[in-house]
XYZ file of C-alpha atoms in Angstrom:
556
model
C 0.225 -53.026 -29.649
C -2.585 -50.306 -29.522
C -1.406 -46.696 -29.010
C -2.322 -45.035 -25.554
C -3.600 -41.616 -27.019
C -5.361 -40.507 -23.923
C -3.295 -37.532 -22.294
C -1.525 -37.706 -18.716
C -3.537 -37.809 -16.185
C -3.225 -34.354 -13.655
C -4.985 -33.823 -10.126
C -7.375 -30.654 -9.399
C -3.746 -29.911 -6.918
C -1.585 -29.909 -10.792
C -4.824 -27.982 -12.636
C -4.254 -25.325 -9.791
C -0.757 -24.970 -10.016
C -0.660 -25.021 -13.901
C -3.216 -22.468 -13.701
C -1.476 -20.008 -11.698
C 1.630 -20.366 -13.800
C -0.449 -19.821 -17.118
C -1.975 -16.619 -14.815
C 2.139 -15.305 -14.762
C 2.591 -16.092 -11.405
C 6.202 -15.833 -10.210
C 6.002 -16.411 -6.606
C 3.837 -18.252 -4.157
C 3.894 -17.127 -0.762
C 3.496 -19.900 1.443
C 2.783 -22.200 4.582
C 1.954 -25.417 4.602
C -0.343 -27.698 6.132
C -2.606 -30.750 6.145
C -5.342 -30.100 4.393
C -3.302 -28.116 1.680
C -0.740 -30.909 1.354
C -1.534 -32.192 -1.993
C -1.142 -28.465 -3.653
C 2.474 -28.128 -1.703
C 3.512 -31.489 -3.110
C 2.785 -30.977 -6.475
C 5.068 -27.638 -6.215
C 8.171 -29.852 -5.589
C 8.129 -30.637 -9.149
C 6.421 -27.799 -11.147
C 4.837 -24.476 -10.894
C 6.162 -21.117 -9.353
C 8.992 -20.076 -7.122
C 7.492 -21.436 -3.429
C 8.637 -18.368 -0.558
C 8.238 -20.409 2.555
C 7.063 -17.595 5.152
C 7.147 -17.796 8.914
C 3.771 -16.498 9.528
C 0.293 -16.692 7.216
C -0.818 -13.195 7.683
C 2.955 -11.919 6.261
C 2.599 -13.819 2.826
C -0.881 -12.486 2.747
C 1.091 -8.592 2.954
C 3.985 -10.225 0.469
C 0.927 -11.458 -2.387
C -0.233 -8.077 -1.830
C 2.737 -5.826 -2.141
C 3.747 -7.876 -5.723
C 0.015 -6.728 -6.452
C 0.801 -2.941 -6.255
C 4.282 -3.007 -7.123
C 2.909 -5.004 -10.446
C -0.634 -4.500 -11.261
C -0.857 -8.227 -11.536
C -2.208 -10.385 -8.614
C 0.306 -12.032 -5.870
C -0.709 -15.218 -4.430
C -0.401 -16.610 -1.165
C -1.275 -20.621 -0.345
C -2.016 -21.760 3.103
C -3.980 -24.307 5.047
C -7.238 -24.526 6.657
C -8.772 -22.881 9.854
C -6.190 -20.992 11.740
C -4.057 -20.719 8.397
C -6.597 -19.417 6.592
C -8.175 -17.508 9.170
C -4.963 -15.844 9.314
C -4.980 -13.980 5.814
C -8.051 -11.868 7.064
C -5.911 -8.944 7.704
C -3.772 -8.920 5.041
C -6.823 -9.360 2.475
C -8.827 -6.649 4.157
C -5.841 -4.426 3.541
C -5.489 -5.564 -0.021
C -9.228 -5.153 -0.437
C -9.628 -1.594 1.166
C -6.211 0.102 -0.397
C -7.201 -1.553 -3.954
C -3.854 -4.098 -4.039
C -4.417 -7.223 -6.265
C -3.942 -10.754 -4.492
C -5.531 -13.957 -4.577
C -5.818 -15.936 -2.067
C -5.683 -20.506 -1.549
C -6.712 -21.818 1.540
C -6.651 -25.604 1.940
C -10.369 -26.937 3.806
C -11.649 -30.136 5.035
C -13.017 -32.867 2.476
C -16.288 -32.200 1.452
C -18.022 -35.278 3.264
C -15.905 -33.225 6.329
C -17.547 -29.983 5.312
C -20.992 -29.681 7.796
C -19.310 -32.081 10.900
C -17.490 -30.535 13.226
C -13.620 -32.146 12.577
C -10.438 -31.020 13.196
C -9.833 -27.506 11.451
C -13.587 -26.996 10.247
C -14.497 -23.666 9.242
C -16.237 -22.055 6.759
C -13.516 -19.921 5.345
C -15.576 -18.772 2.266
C -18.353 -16.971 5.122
C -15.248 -15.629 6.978
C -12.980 -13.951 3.967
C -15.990 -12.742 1.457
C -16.428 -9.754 3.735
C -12.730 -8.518 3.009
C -12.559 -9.439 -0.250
C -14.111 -8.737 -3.612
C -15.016 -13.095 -5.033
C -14.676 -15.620 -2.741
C -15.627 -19.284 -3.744
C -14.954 -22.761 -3.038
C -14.108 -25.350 -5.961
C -16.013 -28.416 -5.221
C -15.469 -29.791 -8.174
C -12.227 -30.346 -9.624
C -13.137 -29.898 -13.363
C -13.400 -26.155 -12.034
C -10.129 -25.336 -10.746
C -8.587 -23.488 -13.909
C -11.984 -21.529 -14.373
C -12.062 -20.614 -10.638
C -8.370 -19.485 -10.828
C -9.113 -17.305 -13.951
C -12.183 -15.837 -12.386
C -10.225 -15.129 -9.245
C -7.753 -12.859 -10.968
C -10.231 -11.551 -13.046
C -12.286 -10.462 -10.082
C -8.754 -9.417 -8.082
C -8.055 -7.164 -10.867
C -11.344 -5.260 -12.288
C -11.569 -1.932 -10.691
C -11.423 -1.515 -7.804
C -8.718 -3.737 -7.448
C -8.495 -6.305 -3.855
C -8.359 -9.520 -2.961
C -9.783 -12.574 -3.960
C -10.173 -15.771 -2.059
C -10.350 -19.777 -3.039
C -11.196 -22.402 -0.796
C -9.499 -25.456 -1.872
C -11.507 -28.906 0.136
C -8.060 -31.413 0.648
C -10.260 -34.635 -0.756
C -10.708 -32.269 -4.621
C -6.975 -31.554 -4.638
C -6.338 -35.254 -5.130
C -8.837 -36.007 -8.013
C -8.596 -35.976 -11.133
C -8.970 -32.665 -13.482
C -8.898 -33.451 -17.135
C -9.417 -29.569 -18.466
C -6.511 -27.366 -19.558
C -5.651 -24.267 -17.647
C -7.700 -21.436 -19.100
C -5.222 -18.852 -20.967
C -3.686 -15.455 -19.074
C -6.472 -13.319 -17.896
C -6.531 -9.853 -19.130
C -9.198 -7.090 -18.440
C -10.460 -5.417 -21.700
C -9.375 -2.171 -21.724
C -11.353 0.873 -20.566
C -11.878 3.932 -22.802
C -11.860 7.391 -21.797
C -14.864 8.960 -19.820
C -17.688 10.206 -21.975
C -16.540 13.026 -24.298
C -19.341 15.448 -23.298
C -18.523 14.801 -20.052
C -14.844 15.479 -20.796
C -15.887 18.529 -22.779
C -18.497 19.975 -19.665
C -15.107 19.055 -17.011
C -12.838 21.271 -19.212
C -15.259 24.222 -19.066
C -15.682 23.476 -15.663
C -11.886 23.816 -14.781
C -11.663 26.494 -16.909
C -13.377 28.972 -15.567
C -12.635 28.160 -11.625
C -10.681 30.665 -9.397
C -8.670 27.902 -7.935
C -8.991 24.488 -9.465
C -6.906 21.831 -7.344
C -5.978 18.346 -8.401
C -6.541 15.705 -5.758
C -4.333 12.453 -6.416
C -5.261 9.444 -4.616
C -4.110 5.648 -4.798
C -5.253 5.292 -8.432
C -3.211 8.109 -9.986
C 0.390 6.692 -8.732
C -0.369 4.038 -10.756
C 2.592 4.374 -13.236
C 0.220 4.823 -16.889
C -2.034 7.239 -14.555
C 1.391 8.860 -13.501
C 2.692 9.476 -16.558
C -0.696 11.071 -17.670
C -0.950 13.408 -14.194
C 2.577 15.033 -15.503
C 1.302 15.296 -18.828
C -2.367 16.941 -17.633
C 0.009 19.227 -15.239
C 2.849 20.101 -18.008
C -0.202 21.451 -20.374
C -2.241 22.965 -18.051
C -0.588 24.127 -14.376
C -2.622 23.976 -11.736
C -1.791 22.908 -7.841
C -1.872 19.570 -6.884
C -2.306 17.819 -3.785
C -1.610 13.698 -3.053
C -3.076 11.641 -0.487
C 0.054 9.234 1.331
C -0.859 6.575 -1.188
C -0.611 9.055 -3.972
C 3.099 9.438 -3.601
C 4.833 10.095 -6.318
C 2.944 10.871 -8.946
C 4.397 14.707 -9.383
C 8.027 14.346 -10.650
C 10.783 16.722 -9.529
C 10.037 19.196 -12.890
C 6.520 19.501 -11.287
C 7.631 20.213 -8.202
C 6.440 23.760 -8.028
C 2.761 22.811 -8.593
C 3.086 20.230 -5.837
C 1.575 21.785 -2.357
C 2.130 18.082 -0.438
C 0.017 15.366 1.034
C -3.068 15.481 2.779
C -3.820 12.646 5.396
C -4.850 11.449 8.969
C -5.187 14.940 10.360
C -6.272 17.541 8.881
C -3.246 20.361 9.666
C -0.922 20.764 6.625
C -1.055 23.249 3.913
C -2.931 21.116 1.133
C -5.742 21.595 3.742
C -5.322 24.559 3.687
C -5.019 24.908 -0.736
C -8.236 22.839 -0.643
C -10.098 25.039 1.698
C -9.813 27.453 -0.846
C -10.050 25.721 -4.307
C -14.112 26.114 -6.059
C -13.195 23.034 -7.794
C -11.071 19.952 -7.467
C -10.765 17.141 -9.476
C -10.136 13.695 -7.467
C -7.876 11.537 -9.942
C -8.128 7.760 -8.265
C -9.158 8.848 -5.298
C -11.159 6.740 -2.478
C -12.438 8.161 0.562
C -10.931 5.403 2.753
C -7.875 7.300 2.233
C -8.705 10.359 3.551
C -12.527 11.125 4.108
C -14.064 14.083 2.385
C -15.721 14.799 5.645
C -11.926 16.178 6.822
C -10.932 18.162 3.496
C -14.782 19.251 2.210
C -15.942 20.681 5.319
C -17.947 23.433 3.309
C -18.341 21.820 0.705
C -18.332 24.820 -1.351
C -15.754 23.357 -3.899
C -17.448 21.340 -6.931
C -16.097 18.081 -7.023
C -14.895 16.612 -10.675
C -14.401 12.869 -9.652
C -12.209 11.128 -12.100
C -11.524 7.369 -11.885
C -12.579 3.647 -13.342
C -14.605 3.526 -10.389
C -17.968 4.794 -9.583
C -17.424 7.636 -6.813
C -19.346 6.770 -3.718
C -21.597 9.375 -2.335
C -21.607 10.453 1.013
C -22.351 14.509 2.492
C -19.250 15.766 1.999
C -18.462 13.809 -1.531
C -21.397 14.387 -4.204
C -19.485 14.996 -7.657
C -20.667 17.553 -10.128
C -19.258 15.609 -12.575
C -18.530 11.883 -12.576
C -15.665 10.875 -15.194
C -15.365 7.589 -15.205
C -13.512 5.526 -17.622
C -9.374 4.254 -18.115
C -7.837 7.088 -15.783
C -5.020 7.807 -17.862
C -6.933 8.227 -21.384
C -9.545 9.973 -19.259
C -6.790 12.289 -18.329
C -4.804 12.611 -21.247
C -8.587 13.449 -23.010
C -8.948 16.207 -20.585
C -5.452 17.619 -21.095
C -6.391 18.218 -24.951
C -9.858 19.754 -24.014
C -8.314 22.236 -21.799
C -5.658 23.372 -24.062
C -2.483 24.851 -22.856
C -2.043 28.046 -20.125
C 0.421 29.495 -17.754
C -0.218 29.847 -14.127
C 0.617 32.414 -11.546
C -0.443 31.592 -7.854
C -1.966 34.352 -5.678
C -0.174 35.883 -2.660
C -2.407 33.952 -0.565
C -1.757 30.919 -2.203
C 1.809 31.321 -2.344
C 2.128 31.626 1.431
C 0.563 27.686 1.090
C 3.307 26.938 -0.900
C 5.690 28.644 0.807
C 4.414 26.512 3.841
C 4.581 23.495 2.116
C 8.133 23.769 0.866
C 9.161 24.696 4.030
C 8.418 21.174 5.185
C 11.244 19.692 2.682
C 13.618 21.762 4.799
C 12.935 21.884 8.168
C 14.749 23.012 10.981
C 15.326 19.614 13.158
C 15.885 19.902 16.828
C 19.514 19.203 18.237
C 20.552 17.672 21.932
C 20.719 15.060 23.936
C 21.294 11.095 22.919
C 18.213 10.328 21.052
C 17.492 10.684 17.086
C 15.116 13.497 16.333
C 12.590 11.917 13.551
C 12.886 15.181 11.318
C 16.845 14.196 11.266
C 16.324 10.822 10.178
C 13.745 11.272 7.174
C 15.992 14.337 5.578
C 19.346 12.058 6.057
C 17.415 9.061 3.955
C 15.866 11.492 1.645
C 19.487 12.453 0.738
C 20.451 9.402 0.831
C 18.229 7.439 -1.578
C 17.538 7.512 -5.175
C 14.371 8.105 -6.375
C 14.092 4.306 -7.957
C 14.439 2.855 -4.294
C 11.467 1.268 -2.616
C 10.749 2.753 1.103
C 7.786 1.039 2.892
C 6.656 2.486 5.661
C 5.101 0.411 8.556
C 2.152 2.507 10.297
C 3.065 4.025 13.332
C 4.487 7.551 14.322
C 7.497 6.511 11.836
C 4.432 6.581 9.365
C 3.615 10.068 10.110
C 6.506 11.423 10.239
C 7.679 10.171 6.567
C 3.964 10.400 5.558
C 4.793 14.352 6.029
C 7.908 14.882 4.908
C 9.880 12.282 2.957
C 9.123 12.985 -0.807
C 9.129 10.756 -3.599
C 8.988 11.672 -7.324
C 8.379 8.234 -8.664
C 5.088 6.588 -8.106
C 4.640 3.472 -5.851
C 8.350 3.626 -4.720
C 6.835 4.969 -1.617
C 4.531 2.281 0.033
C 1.876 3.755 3.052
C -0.802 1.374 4.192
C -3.538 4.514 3.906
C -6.657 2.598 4.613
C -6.701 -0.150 7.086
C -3.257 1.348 8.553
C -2.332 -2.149 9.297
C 0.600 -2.362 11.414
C 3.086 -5.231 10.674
C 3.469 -4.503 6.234
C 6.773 -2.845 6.080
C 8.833 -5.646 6.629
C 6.881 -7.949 4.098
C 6.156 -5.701 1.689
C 9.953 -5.017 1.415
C 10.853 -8.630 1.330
C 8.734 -8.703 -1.252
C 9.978 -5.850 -3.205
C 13.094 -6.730 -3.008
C 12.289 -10.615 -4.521
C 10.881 -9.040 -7.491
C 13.530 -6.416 -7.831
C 16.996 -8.250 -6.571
C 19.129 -5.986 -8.227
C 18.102 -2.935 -5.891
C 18.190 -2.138 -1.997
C 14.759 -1.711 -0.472
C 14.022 0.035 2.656
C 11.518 -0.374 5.573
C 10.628 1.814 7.867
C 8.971 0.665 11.091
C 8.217 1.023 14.800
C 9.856 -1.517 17.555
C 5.959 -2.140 17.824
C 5.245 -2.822 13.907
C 8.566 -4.844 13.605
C 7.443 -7.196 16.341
C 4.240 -7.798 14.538
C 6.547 -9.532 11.209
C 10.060 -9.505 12.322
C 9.628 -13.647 12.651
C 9.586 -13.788 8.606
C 12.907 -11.953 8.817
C 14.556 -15.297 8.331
C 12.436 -15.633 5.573
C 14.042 -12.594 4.081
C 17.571 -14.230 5.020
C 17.068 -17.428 3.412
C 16.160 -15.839 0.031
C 18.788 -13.536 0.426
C 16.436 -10.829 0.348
C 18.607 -7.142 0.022
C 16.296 -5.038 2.736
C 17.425 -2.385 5.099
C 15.198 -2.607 8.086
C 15.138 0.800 9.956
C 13.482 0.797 13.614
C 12.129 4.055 15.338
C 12.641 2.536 19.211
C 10.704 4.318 22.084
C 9.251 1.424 23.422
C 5.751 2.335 22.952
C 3.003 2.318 20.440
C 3.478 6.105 20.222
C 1.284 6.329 17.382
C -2.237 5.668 20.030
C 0.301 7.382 22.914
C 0.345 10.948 21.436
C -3.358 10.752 20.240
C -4.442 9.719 24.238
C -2.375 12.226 25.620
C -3.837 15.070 23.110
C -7.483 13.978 24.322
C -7.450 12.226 27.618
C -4.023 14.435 29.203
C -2.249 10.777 29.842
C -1.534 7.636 28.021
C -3.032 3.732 28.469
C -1.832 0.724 27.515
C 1.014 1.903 25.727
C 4.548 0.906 27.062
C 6.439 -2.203 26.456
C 9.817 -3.517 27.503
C 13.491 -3.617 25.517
C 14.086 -5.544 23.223
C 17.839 -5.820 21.655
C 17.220 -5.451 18.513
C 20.664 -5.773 17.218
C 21.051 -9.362 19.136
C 17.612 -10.087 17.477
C 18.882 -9.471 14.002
C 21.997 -11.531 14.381
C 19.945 -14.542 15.812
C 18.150 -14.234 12.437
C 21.409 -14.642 10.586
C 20.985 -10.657 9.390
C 23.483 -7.662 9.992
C 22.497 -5.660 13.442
C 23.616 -2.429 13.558
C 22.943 0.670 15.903
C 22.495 4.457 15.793
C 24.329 5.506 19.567
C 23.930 9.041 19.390
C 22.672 11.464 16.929
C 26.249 12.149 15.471
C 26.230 8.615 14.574
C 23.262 8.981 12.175
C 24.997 9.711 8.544
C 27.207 7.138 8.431
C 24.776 4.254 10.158
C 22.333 4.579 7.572
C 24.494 4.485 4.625
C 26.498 1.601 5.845
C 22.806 0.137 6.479
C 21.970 0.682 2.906
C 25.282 -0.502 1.392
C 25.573 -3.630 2.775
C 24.040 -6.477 1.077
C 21.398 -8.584 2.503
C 19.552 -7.763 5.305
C 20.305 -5.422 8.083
C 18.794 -4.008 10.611
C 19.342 -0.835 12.639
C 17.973 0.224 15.892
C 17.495 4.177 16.541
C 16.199 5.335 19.534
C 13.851 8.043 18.836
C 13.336 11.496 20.230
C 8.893 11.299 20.062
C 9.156 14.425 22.679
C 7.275 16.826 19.262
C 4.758 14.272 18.522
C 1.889 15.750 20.347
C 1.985 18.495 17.823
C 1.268 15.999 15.135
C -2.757 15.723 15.911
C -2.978 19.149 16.828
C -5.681 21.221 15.076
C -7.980 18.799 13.993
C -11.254 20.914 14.659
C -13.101 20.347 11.627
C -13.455 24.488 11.140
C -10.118 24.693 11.871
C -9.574 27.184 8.929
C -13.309 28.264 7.814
């Protein structure tokens, strides 16, 4: 009897799925859908952990957070035309705040592709303008190559989202090829060593040279080399929100706090007075130049694995581009080691600025001043614990003054500002960390924009405290139209019991009644397991002063 020595046969659906498992893919956030059924079926017997999600554009925010909590793409698999058109947001935020993600959408046939039949659209025209390679795979020989180029693309500097459009009739044919092996970028070097070498001199002989950490220095390697940079040669540093935590605690006296969204706080004021500041992964989506450069008197030392983009107010004297953390471990050495002694001037910054961990919080009547709640969880938490923050005045307020010492354990959506990520970014946290308790905080807007993928987050016995600034507006637009227009539009809502919303979910619904209540609510909120939610109605009465002096001379 002859000997059968062709292999098994495998669909372009099993070529994809093998693929993204040989690509270390842990979880697939997912909904499913006609024209993406022959992918979903094939995960019933193979491939990663499926995390059925309640809505598309919340697994898009889930592959997204396990792209900057990992540094390695998350994935999110959904169907055609309103599925996929669904992901936009969540890829443009991936896209713009550099998070790693790649993204399946299920289309039409191919003979389908041109006529117009149920859920036709051309989802490669829609996503390519939020993400960095979008492509469809027509053929089904080129599914492991496509999937390998996808994460490739997702990952190369600056990182985003990538996007595959998967026809339904290709997912059923046959794909002899193996999936390609894990894709890894080659590894930068450092910048240029005379450029290195003319940076060094530059630094050196500035007045006041500041450090300006964006997104790409709280990587953790770029972290690590920021407190190394910082231990050698003291100088002050600054972080936009996404920047959080990449000064430890030991640092903390170089640290003069986060710039962001207005420009009013004292690293405004410390870069209105630096002659030179070095931008370490820094993008101007996260807080444009236009706002902290309003001289422009400062030279600019831009230092990242991506090419700075010019505008007015952003024109580098020196461009150091290269891996940011040899880049800044070569510039430690080059500088050499010194002491450093802040002026009176400066001081009073810092002064300022420290002032802001401590700060006197207004007492009195039934509602929860915000200033109370951010100093009770910064007490509360350890520094290891994830806190996402949903955009919104909650945002702001922790944006400001809830300080982290560990980098991306503090999660701010800086560019987009999407509202709606806390809760799926912490559902996602917590799947790839079980062990620990992660936090959210978020608006009674922002949790009504994801709270549906709560049961999500029940089922997989997610461990997420859910923390909900009620006013029962979107106070974030309200305080802004009131500082410009003297009245509000369009901003009030009606209740919503939260705590009977929580419990419908299957979750733990607890409530903050008075301010004296606040201590022990949020650590019984953070001991239990599983999810919980608490509802705090919050005193916005001192919001107004948030987006006060914004004039752009405000200290020239």
């Amino acid at each position: 009897m002859p000997v059968d020595n062709q292999a098994p046969k495998q669909t372009a659906a099993q070529l994809l799925v093998r693929s993204l498992e040989k690509q270390d893919v842990k979880f697939i956030f997912g909904i499913p859908g006609g024209k993406i059924m022959p992918t979903f079926d094939v995960l019933n017997d193979e491939g990663p952990r499926l995390i059925l999600c309640r809505h598309e554009q919340n697994a898009a925010f889930m592959a997204g957070a396990v792209g900057r909590l990992t540094g390695r793409p998350g994935v999110c698999l959904v169907t055609s035309g309103p599925g996929t058109g669904n992901l936009v947001t969540g890829a443009a935020t991936a896209t713009t705040e550099g998070d790693p993600m790649v993204a399946i959408g299920g289309s039409v046939g191919l003979p389908d592709a041109l006529r117009q039949t149920h859920q036709t659209l051309d989802s490669v025209a829609m996503m390519k303008p939020v993400t960095k390679y979008t492509v469809s795979i027509n053929a089904p020989e080129t599914t492991g190559e496509v999937v390998a180029n996808a994460f490739r693309a997702s990952m190369s500097p600056r990182a985003g989202a990538a996007f595959i459009a998967f026809p339904q009739d290709v997912q059923r044919e046959e794909a002899s090829p193996a999936p390609p092996a894990l894709s890894c970028l080659p590894p930068l070097g450092p910048a240029p060593p005379e450029l290195i070498a003319a940076a060094a001199q530059r630094v050196r002989s500035a007045r006041l040279p500041v450090l300006l950490l964006g997104m790409g220095a709280s990587a953790p390697a770029a972290t690590a080399s920021v407190r190394r940079l910082l231990a050698r040669y003291p100088m002050p540093a600054i972080g936009t929100f996404q920047g959080a935590g990449a000064v430890s605690r030991q640092l903390l006296p170089l640290f003069y706090g986060r710039i962001g969204l207005f420009r009013n706080q004292p690293g405004d004021k410390l870069l209105a007075h630096a002659d030179v500041v070095i931008t370490v992964g820094y993008d101007p989506v996260e807080y444009g130049p236009e706002e902290w450069n309003v001289r422009r008197s400062a030279a600019i030392i831009h230092l990242d694995d991506y090419p700075a983009d010019i505008d007015t107010y952003y024109q580098p004297e020196i461009e150091l581009r290269g891996n940011v953390d040899a880049t800044l471990d070569a510039l430690a050495s080059a500088l050499g080691e010194r002491t450093f002694a802040p002026s009176a001037e400066i001081e009073t910054i810092r002064q300022e600025w420290h002032a802001l961990q401590s700060p006197s919080i207004p007492t009195g009547g039934q509602l929860v001043h915000p200033l109370a709640f951010v100093t009770k969880l910064r007490q509360i938490v350890s520094d290891d614990m994830i806190v996402a923050s949903d955009i919104g005045s909650n945002y702001i307020w922790m944006a400001r003054h809830f300080f982290e010492f560990e980098p991306r354990k503090l999660l701010f959506s800086n560019g987009q500002q999407t509202l709606g990520v806390g809760i799926p970014w912490a559902i996602a946290a917590s799947l790839l960390y079980p062990a620990k308790k992660v936090i959210a905080t978020v608006g009674d807007a922002g949790f009504l924009y994801s709270s549906m993928d709560l049961e999500t987050a029940v089922r997989e016995k997610a461990n997420i405290t859910v923390f909900i600034f009620r006013d029962g507006t979107y106070n974030m637009v309200a305080f802004q139209q009131q500082n410009i227009y003297g009245r509000t539009s369009g901003v009030s809502f009606g209740p919503t019991d939260f705590v009977k919303y929580a419990e419908s979910m299957g979750a733990v619904g607890l409530r903050v009644s008075s301010p004296e209540d606040l201590d022990a609510t949020l650590r019984k909120a953070i001991e239990l397991p599983g999810v919980v939610i608490v509802d705090i109605p919050m005193d916005y009465s001192m919001n107004v002063e948030l987006g006060k002096h914004v004039l752009p001379n405000s200290w020239d």
